[in-house]
Amino acid sequence: MKKALPILLAGALLAGCTTNPYTGERQTSKTVWGTGLGAAAGAATGALVDKNHGRGALIGAAAGAAVGGGVGYYLDTQEAELRAELESTGVRVVRDSDSIRLVMPGNITFQSDSADINAGFYPTLNSVAKVLKKYSNSTVMVMGYTDSTGSVDYNQQLSQRRAQSVASYLIGQGVKSSRFEVMGMGISNPIASNSTAAGRQQNRRVEIKIIPNK
């Protein structure tokens, strides 16, 4: 069994390798990684609960693979739909290992020093709401960020109001309010230098992090 499980996991990962059409490189899909990691975790749990470690590990690996693969597939399909819906909107779709982030630049979401959503951004948020409603088994974290201009307290309040404005709009489009966590992050976690106008513009943003419920 000790030899069999690594072989099974390696086989699953190799089977899920595909060629990236843009780079020509071989890569493993997030779904397959989820399946492999789930199998490893399940095997460890199965071995602990069954004195016959070989049988327990195999049962646990099968159960873990199903769970891991399911989460991976759930994220893969949701990511694909978000990319299709948000193409050319200015919103970046970022896939992390266990979540999806939508990065919304401040210049397309709000006027300067305002928490009122630009009317032209409503269609984009409508597209986000459409996907969130379809993939409802997740937590939606909405985080507001500012640049370093102005006082820390004021920026904290502004970032909170902006995050709340985005969350409230999505709720108004039918996304359940119980799924949301809303946070103002102020000047924390800059993604560019605050010493330049271009950098400050990047730092003024709202991010939505979508985390599957496991």
XYZ file of C-alpha atoms in Angstrom:
214
model
C 0.000 0.000 0.000
C 2.843 2.402 0.828
C 4.079 2.021 -2.737
C 0.663 1.920 -4.373
C -0.696 5.248 -3.143
C 2.128 7.455 -4.529
C 1.806 5.622 -7.853
C -1.942 6.260 -7.936
C -1.484 9.931 -7.099
C 1.277 10.391 -9.652
C -0.860 8.708 -12.289
C -3.769 11.021 -11.561
C -1.589 14.114 -11.798
C 0.048 13.009 -15.032
C -3.318 12.189 -16.551
C -4.508 15.691 -15.791
C -1.550 17.384 -17.447
C -2.422 19.471 -20.485
C -0.506 21.726 -22.842
C -1.067 25.455 -22.399
C -1.961 26.691 -25.906
C -0.332 30.069 -25.230
C 3.000 28.976 -23.757
C 3.385 25.432 -25.075
C 4.197 24.259 -21.530
C 2.735 21.211 -19.828
C 0.617 22.076 -16.788
C -1.730 20.409 -14.320
C -5.302 21.632 -13.942
C -6.534 22.961 -10.591
C -9.133 20.187 -10.558
C -6.488 17.476 -10.772
C -4.388 19.131 -8.074
C -7.475 19.213 -5.865
C -8.072 15.540 -6.543
C -4.489 14.599 -5.716
C -4.324 16.672 -2.548
C -7.708 15.392 -1.452
C -6.572 11.823 -2.004
C -3.422 12.381 0.052
C -5.349 13.932 2.921
C -8.000 11.234 2.759
C -5.400 8.491 2.779
C -3.761 9.891 5.887
C -7.120 10.137 7.658
C -8.144 6.652 6.555
C -4.911 5.168 7.849
C -5.462 6.743 11.259
C -8.992 5.416 11.695
C -8.334 1.894 10.410
C -5.843 -0.448 12.041
C -5.481 -2.147 8.692
C -3.653 0.848 7.255
C -3.681 -0.397 3.711
C -7.448 -0.705 3.500
C -8.102 2.485 5.488
C -5.725 4.549 3.389
C -7.278 3.344 0.124
C -10.811 4.118 1.311
C -9.712 7.523 2.594
C -7.873 8.298 -0.636
C -10.960 7.588 -2.716
C -13.174 9.775 -0.542
C -10.605 12.561 -0.388
C -10.112 12.526 -4.143
C -13.827 12.983 -4.702
C -13.950 15.967 -2.353
C -10.750 17.568 -3.657
C -11.705 17.072 -7.275
C -15.172 18.475 -6.655
C -13.827 21.709 -5.165
C -11.303 22.035 -7.967
C -13.916 21.519 -10.652
C -16.266 23.971 -8.928
C -13.550 26.634 -9.025
C -12.456 25.787 -12.575
C -15.918 26.203 -14.041
C -16.679 29.338 -12.023
C -13.368 30.899 -13.039
C -14.047 30.181 -16.711
C -17.467 31.824 -16.551
C -16.149 34.865 -14.704
C -13.409 35.346 -17.299
C -15.958 35.127 -20.098
C -18.364 37.548 -18.398
C -15.691 40.078 -17.370
C -13.587 40.128 -20.514
C -12.655 43.692 -21.519
C -14.292 45.214 -18.402
C -11.046 46.177 -16.685
C -11.649 43.687 -13.860
C -8.853 41.175 -13.322
C -9.765 37.577 -12.517
C -7.007 36.010 -10.399
C -7.053 32.308 -9.576
C -5.409 31.335 -6.313
C -5.063 27.707 -5.250
C -8.319 27.581 -3.289
C -10.160 30.774 -4.245
C -10.850 33.325 -6.983
C -10.142 37.054 -6.679
C -11.731 39.804 -8.714
C -9.612 42.956 -8.687
C -11.662 46.065 -9.511
C -9.594 49.225 -10.105
C -10.876 52.366 -8.406
C -10.833 54.407 -11.606
C -13.657 52.314 -13.108
C -15.664 51.685 -9.943
C -15.797 55.046 -8.103
C -15.204 58.731 -8.572
C -12.361 60.223 -6.560
C -13.114 60.474 -2.831
C -16.537 58.868 -3.289
C -18.200 55.592 -2.296
C -20.919 55.935 -4.944
C -20.517 53.300 -7.668
C -20.091 54.678 -11.172
C -23.277 54.035 -13.142
C -21.188 52.680 -16.002
C -19.910 49.919 -13.712
C -23.344 48.496 -12.976
C -23.351 46.098 -15.982
C -20.028 44.641 -14.792
C -21.374 44.073 -11.292
C -24.506 42.563 -12.822
C -22.282 39.999 -14.545
C -20.513 39.233 -11.253
C -23.876 38.797 -9.500
C -25.060 36.457 -12.251
C -22.131 34.078 -11.687
C -22.270 34.350 -7.890
C -25.929 33.339 -7.930
C -25.212 30.362 -10.161
C -22.339 29.178 -7.958
C -23.952 29.795 -4.598
C -21.926 27.461 -2.383
C -19.237 29.983 -1.470
C -18.321 32.835 0.846
C -17.892 36.245 -0.795
C -15.334 38.534 0.830
C -15.478 42.154 -0.376
C -12.429 44.223 0.555
C -11.857 47.912 -0.085
C -8.382 49.460 -0.405
C -7.067 53.019 -0.789
C -3.749 54.658 -1.566
C -1.717 56.357 1.170
C -2.921 59.905 0.427
C -4.822 61.432 3.356
C -5.206 60.296 6.946
C -5.206 56.649 7.928
C -8.598 56.952 9.657
C -10.264 58.628 6.689
C -8.897 56.057 4.240
C -10.079 53.258 6.497
C -13.619 54.649 6.521
C -13.616 55.309 2.761
C -12.418 51.784 1.979
C -15.137 50.323 4.213
C -17.847 52.408 2.518
C -16.672 51.396 -0.942
C -16.583 47.712 -0.051
C -20.055 48.005 1.456
C -21.369 49.768 -1.659
C -20.199 46.889 -3.860
C -21.593 44.252 -1.487
C -24.922 46.074 -1.170
C -25.286 46.322 -4.935
C -24.605 42.603 -5.396
C -27.113 41.789 -2.659
C -29.612 44.000 -4.451
C -29.095 41.835 -7.541
C -30.138 38.713 -5.647
C -26.928 37.395 -4.080
C -27.733 36.235 -0.532
C -26.516 38.645 2.142
C -25.524 35.755 4.435
C -22.678 34.887 2.068
C -20.871 38.219 2.476
C -17.978 39.399 4.594
C -17.241 43.098 4.054
C -13.973 44.703 5.142
C -12.299 48.069 4.760
C -8.555 47.519 4.472
C -7.524 51.192 4.167
C -3.950 51.699 3.016
C -2.857 48.121 3.807
C -1.636 45.606 1.222
C -0.612 47.979 -1.592
C -0.050 46.259 -4.929
C 2.079 49.096 -6.336
C 4.197 51.984 -5.098
C 2.331 54.882 -3.515
C 5.123 57.216 -4.603
C 3.727 57.539 -8.153
C 0.302 58.531 -9.486
C 0.088 55.314 -11.485
C 0.904 53.239 -8.421
C -1.642 55.035 -6.254
C -4.302 54.450 -8.895
C -3.616 50.690 -8.749
C -3.836 50.684 -4.960
C -7.282 52.328 -5.011
C -9.362 49.230 -5.640
C -12.025 46.830 -4.442
C -11.332 43.117 -4.411
C -13.866 40.304 -4.216
C -12.535 36.976 -2.960
C -14.714 33.945 -3.646
C -14.022 31.006 -1.344
C -15.865 27.681 -1.845
C -17.585 26.272 1.244
C -16.070 22.864 1.954
